[in-house]
CSV table of C-alpha atoms in Angstrom, one decimal:
chain,number,residue,atom,x,y,z
D,228,MET,CA,9.3,-40.0,6.6
D,229,LYS,CA,9.3,-36.2,6.8
D,230,ASP,CA,5.5,-36.0,6.9
D,231,SER,CA,5.3,-38.4,9.8
D,232,THR,CA,7.9,-36.3,11.7
D,233,ILE,CA,5.8,-33.3,11.2
D,234,GLN,CA,2.7,-35.2,12.3
D,235,ASN,CA,4.6,-36.4,15.4
D,236,ASP,CA,5.7,-32.8,16.2
D,237,GLY,CA,2.1,-31.8,16.0
D,238,ARG,CA,1.0,-34.6,18.3
D,239,VAL,CA,3.7,-33.7,20.8
D,240,ARG,CA,2.7,-30.1,20.8
D,241,MET,CA,-1.0,-31.1,21.2
D,242,LEU,CA,-0.1,-33.4,24.1
D,243,LYS,CA,1.8,-30.5,25.8
D,244,HIS,CA,-1.2,-28.3,25.4
D,245,VAL,CA,-3.5,-30.9,26.9
D,246,LEU,CA,-1.2,-31.6,29.8
D,247,ALA,CA,-1.0,-27.9,30.6
D,248,LEU,CA,-4.8,-27.7,30.5
D,249,VAL,CA,-5.2,-30.7,32.7
D,250,PHE,CA,-2.7,-29.2,35.2
D,251,TRP,CA,-4.7,-26.0,35.5
D,252,LEU,CA,-8.1,-27.8,35.7
D,253,VAL,CA,-6.7,-30.0,38.5
D,254,LEU,CA,-5.5,-26.9,40.3
D,255,TRP,CA,-8.9,-25.3,39.9
D,256,HIS,CA,-10.6,-28.4,41.2
D,257,LEU,CA,-8.3,-28.6,44.3
D,258,ALA,CA,-8.9,-24.9,45.0
D,259,ALA,CA,-12.7,-25.3,44.7
D,260,VAL,CA,-12.6,-28.3,47.0
D,261,LYS,CA,-10.5,-26.4,49.5
D,262,VAL,CA,-12.9,-23.3,49.4
D,263,GLY,CA,-15.8,-25.7,49.7
D,264,SER,CA,-18.5,-23.2,48.6
D,265,PRO,CA,-19.9,-23.5,45.0
D,266,ILE,CA,-21.1,-19.8,45.3
D,267,ILE,CA,-17.6,-18.5,45.6
D,268,LEU,CA,-15.7,-21.1,43.5
D,269,PRO,CA,-17.5,-24.0,41.8
D,270,THR,CA,-15.5,-27.0,40.7
D,271,PRO,CA,-14.7,-27.3,37.0
D,272,GLY,CA,-16.9,-30.4,36.8
D,273,ALA,CA,-19.9,-28.4,38.1
D,274,ALA,CA,-19.2,-25.6,35.6
D,275,PHE,CA,-18.9,-28.0,32.6
D,276,GLN,CA,-22.1,-29.8,33.7
D,277,LYS,CA,-23.9,-26.4,33.9
D,278,LEU,CA,-22.6,-25.6,30.4
D,279,LEU,CA,-23.9,-28.9,29.0
D,280,GLU,CA,-27.3,-28.2,30.5
D,281,MET,CA,-27.3,-24.7,29.0
D,282,ILE,CA,-26.4,-25.5,25.5
D,283,PRO,CA,-29.7,-27.0,24.4
D,284,GLU,CA,-31.7,-24.0,25.8
D,285,LYS,CA,-33.1,-21.7,23.2
D,286,GLU,CA,-32.1,-18.6,25.2
D,287,PHE,CA,-28.5,-19.7,25.3
D,288,GLN,CA,-28.4,-20.2,21.6
D,289,LEU,CA,-30.1,-16.8,20.9
D,290,SER,CA,-27.8,-15.0,23.3
D,291,VAL,CA,-24.6,-16.5,21.9
D,292,GLY,CA,-25.8,-15.9,18.4
D,293,THR,CA,-26.7,-12.3,19.0
D,294,THR,CA,-23.5,-11.5,20.9
D,295,MET,CA,-21.4,-13.1,18.1
D,296,LEU,CA,-23.2,-11.1,15.5
D,297,ARG,CA,-22.6,-7.9,17.4
D,298,ILE,CA,-18.9,-8.7,17.7
D,299,ALA,CA,-18.7,-9.6,14.1
D,300,ILE,CA,-20.3,-6.3,13.1
D,301,GLY,CA,-18.1,-4.4,15.5
D,302,ILE,CA,-14.9,-6.0,14.3
D,303,THR,CA,-15.8,-5.8,10.6
D,304,LEU,CA,-16.6,-2.1,11.0
D,305,SER,CA,-13.5,-1.3,13.1
D,306,SER,CA,-11.1,-3.2,10.8
D,307,THR,CA,-12.6,-1.7,7.7
D,308,VAL,CA,-12.4,1.9,9.0
D,309,GLY,CA,-9.1,1.1,10.8
D,310,ILE,CA,-7.4,-0.2,7.8
D,311,ILE,CA,-8.6,2.5,5.5
D,312,ALA,CA,-7.6,5.2,8.0
D,313,GLY,CA,-4.3,3.6,8.7
D,314,VAL,CA,-3.4,3.4,5.0
D,315,LEU,CA,-4.4,7.0,4.4
D,316,CYS,CA,-2.5,8.2,7.5
D,317,GLY,CA,0.6,6.2,6.4
D,318,LEU,CA,0.6,7.6,2.9
D,319,TYR,CA,-0.4,11.2,3.6
D,320,ARG,CA,1.2,13.0,6.5
D,321,PRO,CA,-1.5,15.8,6.8
D,322,ILE,CA,-4.2,13.2,7.3
D,323,TYR,CA,-2.1,11.6,10.0
D,324,GLU,CA,-1.7,14.9,11.8
D,325,ILE,CA,-5.5,15.4,11.8
D,326,ILE,CA,-6.5,11.8,12.9
D,327,SER,CA,-3.8,10.9,15.3
D,328,PRO,CA,-4.8,13.2,18.2
D,329,VAL,CA,-8.4,11.8,18.0
D,330,ILE,CA,-7.1,8.3,18.3
D,331,ALA,CA,-4.8,9.2,21.2
D,332,ILE,CA,-7.9,10.5,23.0
D,333,ILE,CA,-10.0,7.4,22.2
D,334,LYS,CA,-7.1,5.2,23.5
D,335,ALA,CA,-6.8,7.1,26.7
D,336,VAL,CA,-10.5,7.4,27.7
D,337,PRO,CA,-11.5,4.7,30.2
D,338,VAL,CA,-13.7,2.0,28.6
D,339,ILE,CA,-16.3,2.3,31.3
D,340,SER,CA,-17.0,6.0,30.8
D,341,VAL,CA,-17.2,5.6,27.1
D,342,SER,CA,-19.5,2.6,27.5
D,343,ILE,CA,-21.9,4.4,29.8
D,344,LEU,CA,-21.9,7.5,27.6
D,345,ILE,CA,-22.7,5.4,24.5
D,346,LEU,CA,-25.4,3.6,26.3
D,347,LEU,CA,-27.1,6.9,26.9
D,348,TRP,CA,-26.9,7.8,23.2
D,349,LEU,CA,-27.7,4.5,21.5
D,350,SER,CA,-30.2,1.6,21.8
D,351,ASP,CA,-29.1,-1.2,24.2
D,352,SER,CA,-28.6,-3.4,21.2
D,353,ALA,CA,-26.4,-1.0,19.2
D,354,ALA,CA,-24.3,0.3,22.0
D,355,PRO,CA,-22.2,-2.8,22.5
D,356,VAL,CA,-21.3,-2.7,18.8
D,357,ALA,CA,-20.2,0.9,19.1
D,358,VAL,CA,-18.1,0.2,22.2
D,359,CYS,CA,-16.5,-2.7,20.4
D,360,PHE,CA,-15.8,-0.4,17.5
D,361,LEU,CA,-14.2,2.3,19.7
D,362,LEU,CA,-11.9,-0.2,21.3
D,363,CYS,CA,-10.8,-2.2,18.2
D,364,PHE,CA,-10.5,0.7,15.8
D,365,PRO,CA,-7.3,2.2,17.4
D,366,ALA,CA,-5.7,-1.2,17.4
D,367,MET,CA,-6.4,-1.8,13.8
D,368,TRP,CA,-5.4,1.7,12.9
D,369,SER,CA,-2.0,1.7,14.6
D,370,ASN,CA,-1.2,-1.8,13.3
D,371,THR,CA,-2.0,-0.8,9.7
D,372,LEU,CA,-0.1,2.4,10.1
D,373,ARG,CA,3.0,0.6,11.2
D,374,GLY,CA,2.7,-1.8,8.3
D,375,ILE,CA,2.6,1.1,5.9
D,376,LEU,CA,5.4,3.0,7.5
D,377,GLU,CA,7.6,-0.1,7.7
D,378,THR,CA,7.2,-0.9,4.1
D,379,ASP,CA,10.6,-1.5,2.4
D,380,LYS,CA,11.8,1.9,1.2
D,381,LYS,CA,14.1,0.3,-1.4
D,382,LEU,CA,11.1,-1.4,-3.1
D,383,LEU,CA,9.2,1.9,-3.1
D,384,GLU,CA,12.2,3.7,-4.6
D,385,MET,CA,12.4,1.0,-7.3
D,386,ALA,CA,8.7,1.4,-8.2
D,387,TYR,CA,9.0,5.2,-8.2
D,388,LEU,CA,12.0,5.0,-10.6
D,389,TYR,CA,10.1,2.7,-13.0
D,390,LYS,CA,7.2,5.1,-12.9
D,391,VAL,CA,4.7,2.6,-11.5
D,392,GLY,CA,1.3,4.1,-10.7
D,393,LYS,CA,0.5,5.0,-7.1
D,394,CYS,CA,-2.6,2.8,-7.1
D,395,LYS,CA,-0.6,-0.2,-8.2
D,396,ILE,CA,2.2,0.5,-5.7
D,397,ILE,CA,-0.5,0.5,-2.9
D,398,ARG,CA,-2.1,-2.7,-4.3
D,399,THR,CA,1.1,-4.6,-4.6
D,400,ILE,CA,4.0,-3.4,-2.5
D,401,TYR,CA,2.1,-1.9,0.5
D,402,MET,CA,-0.7,-4.5,0.7
D,403,ALA,CA,1.8,-7.4,0.6
D,404,ASN,CA,3.6,-5.9,3.5
D,405,LEU,CA,0.4,-5.2,5.4
D,406,LYS,CA,-0.8,-8.8,5.9
D,407,PRO,CA,1.1,-9.7,9.1
D,408,TYR,CA,0.3,-6.3,10.7
D,409,VAL,CA,-3.4,-6.6,9.9
D,410,LEU,CA,-3.4,-10.2,11.2
D,411,SER,CA,-1.9,-9.1,14.5
D,412,GLY,CA,-4.3,-6.2,14.6
D,413,LEU,CA,-7.2,-8.6,14.1
D,414,SER,CA,-5.9,-10.9,16.8
D,415,ILE,CA,-5.8,-8.0,19.3
D,416,SER,CA,-9.2,-6.8,18.1
D,417,ILE,CA,-10.9,-10.1,18.6
D,418,GLY,CA,-9.7,-10.4,22.2
D,419,LEU,CA,-10.6,-6.8,22.9
D,420,GLY,CA,-13.9,-7.1,20.9
D,421,TRP,CA,-15.2,-10.0,23.0
D,422,LYS,CA,-14.3,-8.4,26.3
D,423,SER,CA,-15.6,-5.0,25.5
D,424,THR,CA,-18.8,-6.2,23.8
D,425,VAL,CA,-19.8,-8.5,26.7
D,426,THR,CA,-19.0,-5.8,29.2
D,427,ALA,CA,-21.1,-3.3,27.3
D,428,GLU,CA,-23.9,-5.8,27.0
D,429,LEU,CA,-23.8,-6.3,30.8
D,430,LEU,CA,-24.0,-2.6,31.4
D,431,SER,CA,-26.8,-2.0,29.0
D,432,SER,CA,-28.5,-5.2,29.8
D,433,SER,CA,-29.1,-5.8,26.1
D,434,ARG,CA,-31.8,-8.3,25.3
D,435,TYR,CA,-30.4,-11.7,24.2
D,436,SER,CA,-26.8,-11.2,25.1
D,437,ILE,CA,-24.0,-13.1,26.9
D,438,GLY,CA,-23.4,-9.9,28.9
D,439,ARG,CA,-27.0,-10.0,30.3
D,440,MET,CA,-26.8,-13.7,31.0
D,441,ILE,CA,-23.6,-13.2,33.0
D,442,TYR,CA,-25.3,-10.4,34.9
D,443,ASN,CA,-28.2,-12.6,35.7
D,444,SER,CA,-26.0,-15.4,37.0
D,445,LYS,CA,-24.3,-12.9,39.2
D,446,ILE,CA,-27.6,-11.6,40.6
D,447,TYR,CA,-29.0,-15.0,41.3
D,448,LEU,CA,-25.6,-16.1,42.6
D,449,VAL,CA,-25.4,-19.1,40.2
D,450,THR,CA,-21.6,-19.0,40.1
D,451,GLU,CA,-21.3,-22.2,38.0
D,452,GLU,CA,-23.3,-20.5,35.3
D,453,LEU,CA,-21.0,-17.5,35.5
D,454,PHE,CA,-18.0,-19.8,34.9
D,455,ALA,CA,-19.9,-21.7,32.2
D,456,TRP,CA,-20.5,-18.4,30.3
D,457,THR,CA,-16.9,-17.4,30.8
D,458,LEU,CA,-15.8,-20.6,29.2
D,459,VAL,CA,-18.2,-19.9,26.3
D,460,VAL,CA,-16.5,-16.5,25.7
D,461,VAL,CA,-13.0,-17.9,25.9
D,462,VAL,CA,-13.7,-20.8,23.5
D,463,LEU,CA,-15.6,-18.7,21.0
D,464,SER,CA,-12.9,-16.0,21.1
D,465,PHE,CA,-10.2,-18.6,20.3
D,466,LEU,CA,-12.4,-20.1,17.6
D,467,MET,CA,-13.0,-16.7,15.9
D,468,GLU,CA,-9.3,-15.9,15.9
D,469,TYR,CA,-8.5,-19.3,14.4
D,470,MET,CA,-11.1,-18.9,11.7
D,471,ILE,CA,-9.9,-15.5,10.7
D,472,GLY,CA,-6.4,-16.9,10.4
D,473,ARG,CA,-7.7,-19.6,8.1
D,474,ILE,CA,-9.6,-17.1,6.0
D,475,MET,CA,-6.5,-14.8,5.6
D,476,LYS,CA,-4.5,-17.8,4.6
D,477,ALA,CA,-7.0,-18.8,1.9
D,478,ALA,CA,-7.1,-15.2,0.6
D,479,GLU,CA,-3.3,-15.2,0.4
D,480,GLY,CA,-3.4,-18.3,-1.7
D,481,MET,CA,-5.8,-16.7,-4.1
D,482,ARG,CA,-3.7,-13.6,-4.4
D,483,LYS,CA,-0.6,-15.6,-5.2
D,484,ASN,CA,-2.4,-17.4,-8.0
D,485,GLU,CA,-3.6,-14.2,-9.5
D,486,TYR,CA,0.0,-13.1,-10.0
D,487,LYS,CA,1.1,-16.4,-11.3
D,488,ALA,CA,-0.9,-15.8,-14.5
X,1478,MET,CA,22.0,12.9,-26.7
X,1479,ASN,CA,25.0,12.9,-24.3
X,1480,ILE,CA,24.2,13.3,-20.7
X,1481,LYS,CA,25.7,16.4,-19.2
X,1482,LEU,CA,26.1,17.3,-15.6
X,1483,SER,CA,26.9,20.9,-14.9
X,1484,LYS,CA,27.8,22.7,-11.7
X,1485,ILE,CA,26.4,19.8,-9.6
X,1486,GLY,CA,26.6,20.6,-5.9
X,1487,LYS,CA,25.6,18.3,-3.0
X,1488,HIS,CA,26.2,18.3,0.7
X,1489,TYR,CA,25.2,16.3,3.8
X,1490,GLY,CA,25.4,18.8,6.6
X,1491,ASN,CA,29.0,20.1,6.7
X,1492,LEU,CA,30.3,17.4,4.4
X,1493,VAL,CA,30.6,18.7,0.9
X,1494,LEU,CA,30.2,15.8,-1.5
X,1495,PHE,CA,30.2,17.6,-4.8
X,1496,LYS,CA,31.1,21.1,-5.7
X,1497,ASP,CA,30.7,22.4,-9.3
X,1498,LEU,CA,31.0,18.9,-10.7
X,1499,GLU,CA,31.1,18.8,-14.4
X,1500,MET,CA,30.8,15.5,-16.3
X,1501,GLU,CA,29.6,14.2,-19.7
X,1502,PHE,CA,28.5,10.7,-20.5
X,1503,LYS,CA,28.4,9.6,-24.1
X,1504,GLU,CA,25.2,8.4,-25.7
X,1505,GLY,CA,24.9,4.6,-26.2
X,1506,ARG,CA,28.2,4.0,-24.5
X,1507,ILE,CA,29.1,2.2,-21.3
X,1508,SER,CA,30.6,4.7,-18.9
X,1509,VAL,CA,32.2,3.3,-15.7
X,1510,LEU,CA,32.4,5.3,-12.6
X,1511,THR,CA,35.0,4.1,-10.1
X,1512,GLY,CA,36.8,5.4,-7.1
X,1513,PRO,CA,37.2,4.8,-3.3
X,1514,SER,CA,34.0,3.8,-1.4
X,1515,GLY,CA,32.2,6.7,0.2
X,1516,CYS,CA,33.2,9.2,-2.4
X,1517,GLY,CA,29.6,9.7,-3.6
X,1518,LYS,CA,29.3,7.4,-6.6
X,1519,THR,CA,25.9,6.0,-5.5
X,1520,THR,CA,24.7,9.5,-4.6
X,1521,LEU,CA,25.6,10.7,-8.1
X,1522,LEU,CA,23.6,7.8,-9.6
X,1523,ASN,CA,20.6,8.7,-7.4
X,1524,ILE,CA,20.9,12.3,-8.5
X,1525,ILE,CA,20.9,11.3,-12.2
X,1526,ALA,CA,18.0,8.9,-11.5
X,1527,GLY,CA,15.9,11.6,-10.0
X,1528,LEU,CA,15.7,9.7,-6.7
X,1529,ASP,CA,17.8,12.3,-4.9
X,1530,ARG,CA,16.4,15.8,-5.6
X,1531,GLU,CA,18.4,17.8,-3.0
X,1532,TYR,CA,21.2,19.1,-5.1
X,1533,ASN,CA,22.3,22.2,-7.0
X,1534,GLY,CA,23.2,22.4,-10.7
X,1535,GLU,CA,21.7,21.0,-13.9
X,1536,ILE,CA,21.5,17.7,-15.7
X,1537,THR,CA,20.6,17.7,-19.4
X,1538,GLY,CA,20.1,14.8,-21.8
X,1539,THR,CA,18.1,12.6,-19.5
X,1540,ASP,CA,14.3,11.9,-19.5
X,1541,PRO,CA,13.2,11.0,-16.0
X,1542,GLU,CA,10.5,8.7,-17.5
X,1543,ARG,CA,13.1,6.7,-19.4
X,1544,ILE,CA,15.7,5.6,-16.8
X,1545,SER,CA,16.3,2.1,-15.6
X,1546,TYR,CA,18.4,1.2,-12.5
X,1547,VAL,CA,20.1,-2.0,-11.5
X,1548,PHE,CA,20.5,-1.6,-7.8
X,1549,GLN,CA,23.1,-3.3,-5.6
X,1550,GLU,CA,20.3,-5.6,-4.3
X,1551,PRO,CA,17.8,-7.1,-6.7
X,1552,ARG,CA,14.8,-5.3,-5.2
X,1553,LEU,CA,12.2,-7.7,-6.4
X,1554,ILE,CA,8.6,-8.0,-5.1
X,1555,GLU,CA,8.3,-11.2,-3.2
X,1556,SER,CA,4.7,-11.8,-4.1
X,1557,MET,CA,5.4,-11.8,-7.8
X,1558,THR,CA,7.2,-14.3,-10.1
X,1559,ALA,CA,10.3,-13.4,-12.0
X,1560,ALA,CA,8.1,-12.7,-15.1
X,1561,GLY,CA,5.6,-10.8,-12.9
X,1562,ASN,CA,8.3,-8.6,-11.5
X,1563,ILE,CA,9.2,-7.5,-15.0
X,1564,ARG,CA,5.6,-7.1,-16.1
X,1565,PHE,CA,5.1,-4.9,-13.0
X,1566,VAL,CA,7.3,-2.1,-14.5
X,1567,LEU,CA,5.9,-2.5,-18.1
X,1568,ASP,CA,2.2,-2.2,-17.4
X,1569,GLY,CA,0.8,1.1,-18.7
X,1570,LYS,CA,3.9,2.1,-20.6
X,1571,LYS,CA,4.2,2.8,-24.3
X,1572,LEU,CA,6.0,-0.2,-25.7
X,1573,ASP,CA,7.3,-1.2,-29.1
X,1574,GLU,CA,6.3,-4.8,-28.7
X,1575,ILE,CA,3.8,-6.9,-26.8
X,1576,PRO,CA,4.8,-7.0,-23.1
X,1577,GLU,CA,4.8,-10.8,-23.0
X,1578,ASP,CA,7.4,-10.9,-25.8
X,1579,ILE,CA,9.6,-8.3,-24.0
X,1580,VAL,CA,9.5,-10.2,-20.8
X,1581,LYS,CA,10.3,-13.5,-22.6
X,1582,GLU,CA,13.1,-12.0,-24.7
X,1583,ASN,CA,14.9,-10.3,-21.7
X,1584,LEU,CA,14.6,-13.3,-19.4
X,1585,ARG,CA,16.0,-15.4,-22.3
X,1586,LEU,CA,19.0,-13.1,-22.6
X,1587,VAL,CA,19.9,-13.5,-18.9
X,1588,LYS,CA,19.2,-17.3,-19.2
X,1589,MET,CA,16.3,-17.2,-16.8
X,1590,ASN,CA,13.5,-18.2,-19.1
X,1591,SER,CA,13.0,-21.6,-17.4
X,1592,PHE,CA,12.6,-19.8,-14.1
X,1593,LYS,CA,10.0,-17.3,-15.2
X,1594,ASP,CA,7.3,-18.6,-12.9
X,1595,TYR,CA,9.6,-18.8,-9.9
X,1596,TYR,CA,9.1,-16.5,-6.9
X,1597,PRO,CA,12.1,-14.6,-5.6
X,1598,ASN,CA,12.4,-16.7,-2.5
X,1599,GLU,CA,12.9,-19.7,-4.8
X,1600,LEU,CA,15.8,-18.1,-6.6
X,1601,SER,CA,19.5,-17.7,-5.6
X,1602,GLY,CA,21.0,-14.3,-5.1
X,1603,GLY,CA,22.6,-14.3,-8.6
X,1604,MET,CA,19.4,-15.4,-10.3
X,1605,LYS,CA,17.5,-12.6,-8.6
X,1606,GLN,CA,20.1,-10.1,-9.8
X,1607,ARG,CA,19.6,-11.4,-13.3
X,1608,VAL,CA,15.9,-10.8,-13.1
X,1609,SER,CA,16.7,-7.3,-11.9
X,1610,LEU,CA,19.1,-6.9,-14.9
X,1611,ALA,CA,16.4,-8.2,-17.3
X,1612,ARG,CA,13.9,-5.8,-15.7
X,1613,ALA,CA,16.2,-2.8,-16.3
X,1614,PHE,CA,16.5,-3.7,-20.0
X,1615,ALA,CA,12.9,-4.7,-20.5
X,1616,TYR,CA,11.8,-1.3,-19.3
X,1617,PRO,CA,11.7,1.3,-22.2
X,1618,SER,CA,14.7,3.4,-21.2
X,1619,ASP,CA,17.5,5.4,-22.8
X,1620,LEU,CA,19.7,5.2,-19.8
X,1621,VAL,CA,20.6,2.3,-17.5
X,1622,LEU,CA,22.2,3.1,-14.2
X,1623,MET,CA,24.0,0.2,-12.5
X,1624,ASP,CA,25.3,0.3,-8.9
X,1625,GLU,CA,27.8,-2.4,-8.3
X,1626,PRO,CA,25.3,-4.9,-9.7
X,1627,PHE,CA,27.7,-7.9,-9.5
X,1628,SER,CA,29.2,-7.3,-6.1
X,1629,GLY,CA,28.8,-10.3,-3.8
X,1630,ILE,CA,28.5,-12.7,-6.8
X,1631,ASP,CA,31.1,-15.4,-7.2
X,1632,MET,CA,33.7,-15.1,-10.0
X,1633,LYS,CA,32.4,-17.7,-12.4
X,1634,LEU,CA,28.8,-16.5,-12.2
X,1635,LYS,CA,30.0,-12.9,-12.4
X,1636,ASP,CA,31.7,-13.5,-15.7
X,1637,GLU,CA,28.5,-15.1,-17.0
X,1638,MET,CA,26.4,-12.1,-15.8
X,1639,VAL,CA,28.8,-9.6,-17.4
X,1640,GLN,CA,28.3,-11.4,-20.7
X,1641,ASP,CA,24.5,-11.4,-20.1
X,1642,PHE,CA,24.8,-7.7,-19.5
X,1643,LEU,CA,26.9,-7.1,-22.7
X,1644,SER,CA,24.4,-9.1,-24.8
X,1645,LEU,CA,21.5,-7.1,-23.4
X,1646,HIS,CA,23.5,-3.9,-24.1
X,1647,SER,CA,24.5,-4.9,-27.7
X,1648,ARG,CA,20.8,-5.6,-28.6
X,1649,LYS,CA,19.7,-2.1,-27.8
X,1650,LYS,CA,22.5,0.5,-27.5
X,1651,ARG,CA,21.4,2.4,-24.4
X,1652,SER,CA,23.6,4.7,-22.4
X,1653,ILE,CA,25.0,2.9,-19.4
X,1654,ILE,CA,26.5,4.4,-16.2
X,1655,PHE,CA,28.1,1.6,-14.3
X,1656,VAL,CA,29.5,1.9,-10.9
X,1657,THR,CA,32.1,-0.6,-9.8
X,1658,HIS,CA,35.5,-1.1,-7.9
X,1659,ASN,CA,36.3,-4.3,-9.7
X,1660,ILE,CA,39.1,-3.9,-12.2
X,1661,ASP,CA,38.0,-7.0,-14.2
X,1662,GLU,CA,34.5,-5.6,-14.5
X,1663,ILE,CA,35.9,-2.2,-15.6
X,1664,VAL,CA,38.2,-3.6,-18.2
X,1665,GLY,CA,35.5,-6.1,-19.3
X,1666,VAL,CA,32.7,-3.6,-20.0
X,1667,ALA,CA,33.8,0.0,-20.1
X,1668,ASP,CA,34.0,2.3,-23.2
X,1669,GLU,CA,35.1,5.1,-20.9
X,1670,VAL,CA,36.3,5.1,-17.3
X,1671,PHE,CA,35.9,7.9,-14.9
X,1672,VAL,CA,38.1,7.7,-11.8
X,1673,PHE,CA,36.5,9.6,-9.0
X,1674,GLY,CA,38.1,10.9,-5.9
X,1675,GLY,CA,38.9,13.8,-3.6
X,1676,GLN,CA,36.7,15.8,-1.4
X,1677,PRO,CA,34.6,17.3,-2.8
X,1678,ALA,CA,34.7,14.4,-5.3
X,1679,HIS,CA,35.6,15.1,-8.8
X,1680,VAL,CA,36.9,13.3,-11.9
X,1681,LYS,CA,40.6,12.6,-11.4
X,1682,ASP,CA,41.2,10.7,-14.6
X,1683,THR,CA,39.2,9.8,-17.7
X,1684,ILE,CA,40.3,6.7,-19.6
X,1685,THR,CA,38.9,5.8,-23.0
X,1686,ILE,CA,39.0,2.2,-24.0
X,1687,GLU,CA,39.0,1.7,-27.7
X,1688,ARG,CA,37.0,-1.5,-28.1
X,1689,ASP,CA,38.0,-2.0,-31.7
X,1690,LYS,CA,41.7,-2.5,-30.5
X,1691,ILE,CA,40.6,-5.5,-28.6
X,1692,PRO,CA,40.0,-8.7,-30.7
X,1693,GLN,CA,36.4,-10.1,-30.5
X,1694,GLY,CA,36.0,-12.4,-27.6
X,1695,LEU,CA,38.5,-10.7,-25.5
X,1696,ARG,CA,36.0,-8.1,-24.5
X,1697,HIS,CA,34.7,-10.5,-21.8
X,1698,ILE,CA,36.5,-11.6,-18.7
X,1699,ASP,CA,37.4,-15.3,-19.1
X,1700,GLY,CA,36.6,-17.1,-15.9
X,1701,GLY,CA,37.9,-14.2,-13.9
X,1702,ASN,CA,41.2,-14.0,-15.9
X,1703,VAL,CA,41.4,-11.3,-18.5
X,1704,VAL,CA,43.1,-12.8,-21.5
X,1705,ASP,CA,46.5,-11.4,-22.4
X,1706,ASN,CA,46.4,-8.4,-24.7
X,1707,ALA,CA,49.0,-5.7,-24.7
X,1708,TYR,CA,46.5,-2.9,-25.1
X,1709,LEU,CA,44.2,-4.2,-22.3
X,1710,ASP,CA,47.2,-4.6,-20.0
X,1711,LYS,CA,48.2,-1.0,-20.6
X,1712,ILE,CA,44.6,0.1,-19.7
X,1713,ARG,CA,44.6,-2.1,-16.6
X,1714,ARG,CA,47.8,-0.6,-15.3
X,1715,ARG,CA,46.6,2.9,-16.0
X,1716,ILE,CA,43.3,2.4,-14.1
X,1717,ILE,CA,45.1,0.7,-11.2
X,1718,GLU,CA,47.6,3.6,-11.0
X,1719,SER,CA,44.9,6.2,-11.1
X,1720,LEU,CA,42.9,4.4,-8.4
X,1721,GLN,CA,46.0,4.1,-6.2
X,1722,GLY,CA,46.8,7.8,-6.7
X,1723,VAL,CA,43.3,8.6,-5.5
X,1724,GLU,CA,43.5,6.3,-2.5
X,1725,ARG,CA,46.9,7.7,-1.5
X,1726,LYS,CA,45.7,11.2,-1.3
X,1727,ARG,CA,42.9,10.4,1.1
């Protein structure tokens, strides 16, 4: 009984999502018909058709694969460094004092000027990864830092009183508290990562990249293709976030079992 | 060794909490600290525990490595089971027995053995506080500090927990400093009562309860009603009068 209610709830929610999507697609279609020029605004049908045509192409697969690889590297790097730096800054005040101004500067510098600068320094294939790193790192860092600083002081006091080792306090009390903060940092990073990587690819015109393909479709005024690529980015970005959520959940389950013993 | 506090001074800004406070707690006994709220009882526990280091004066007779604390809240780690929470404070310590046995024994004494694999969010408030009690006694300590550990727990359960506490205490005679306002708890557990009050706070009255004058079985509170006993009645009246005296002067 209860299961079926939950299932029904899920279905109702799904239906709401689909209806919302249909609403916006219809609106897009009507706007496209009204504009009447596929170069300025193609219809959703045309964009989807273009997408279906593109998928079997080898260049499409290579571009999507390479871009995803770059983003995966960028996000892995930025979250690893961001989490380590965030933990250290949260635990040791002097490290925070040294690192925080650097991060404030990274946050304030416009994406475009960093991107161009990095393009001058690095190869066109590595530059998008570096840009992705620079954008995602501060997000991961500040989320992790908040997680550490907002750890329950009362639990820390308890662990201190019972003379529990610092390493163990970090592994158990801090890490357990960190999960939602890291998850939200990752969610922000994935969104930022896709946008920044594709933009940097476009600027550097990296070989086999979504950015370059978007640039091409703009040059040749194939607007349906531009829309099709945009759809690809949106869908893949969602998919990546969903998958990371699942992985974190699985990891959480494993951790719990470890303590059950 | 008795625990001696000498010339303890503590202030928050302009508020002087303690000035030249002198106290002595007897080894292996249950000392109860009572008095109006806000008079610094918790602060004093934190100073003795070494959690609060901003004070003047000297404390002798304590080993900072060997102090347990039952806080007002259970303070359990959510990602660990009841047994895991106790193991958490035992790992890496010098112990007389195998850690598993210590965990088992202490959980048994607070009647939580069948819940050893439960996570804190699967336990009631009273059960969590029992785990916290078991943790304090499982830890190799000479001194157990208790800060209103049974407040917010209903009468019947409280009586059970007081008994759990006393059976834990009778097994290993550790020094206990127990903070509470509750007269039944005081009469139920104390060997010595310190009535605290004034500003700066100091000991207004010290009452020794001679446990051997109370017949066996009357030591505990019976379902919230202390059983009739002339000696206990006298003690109760004396504590109540002392507390009222302190309250009136505020």
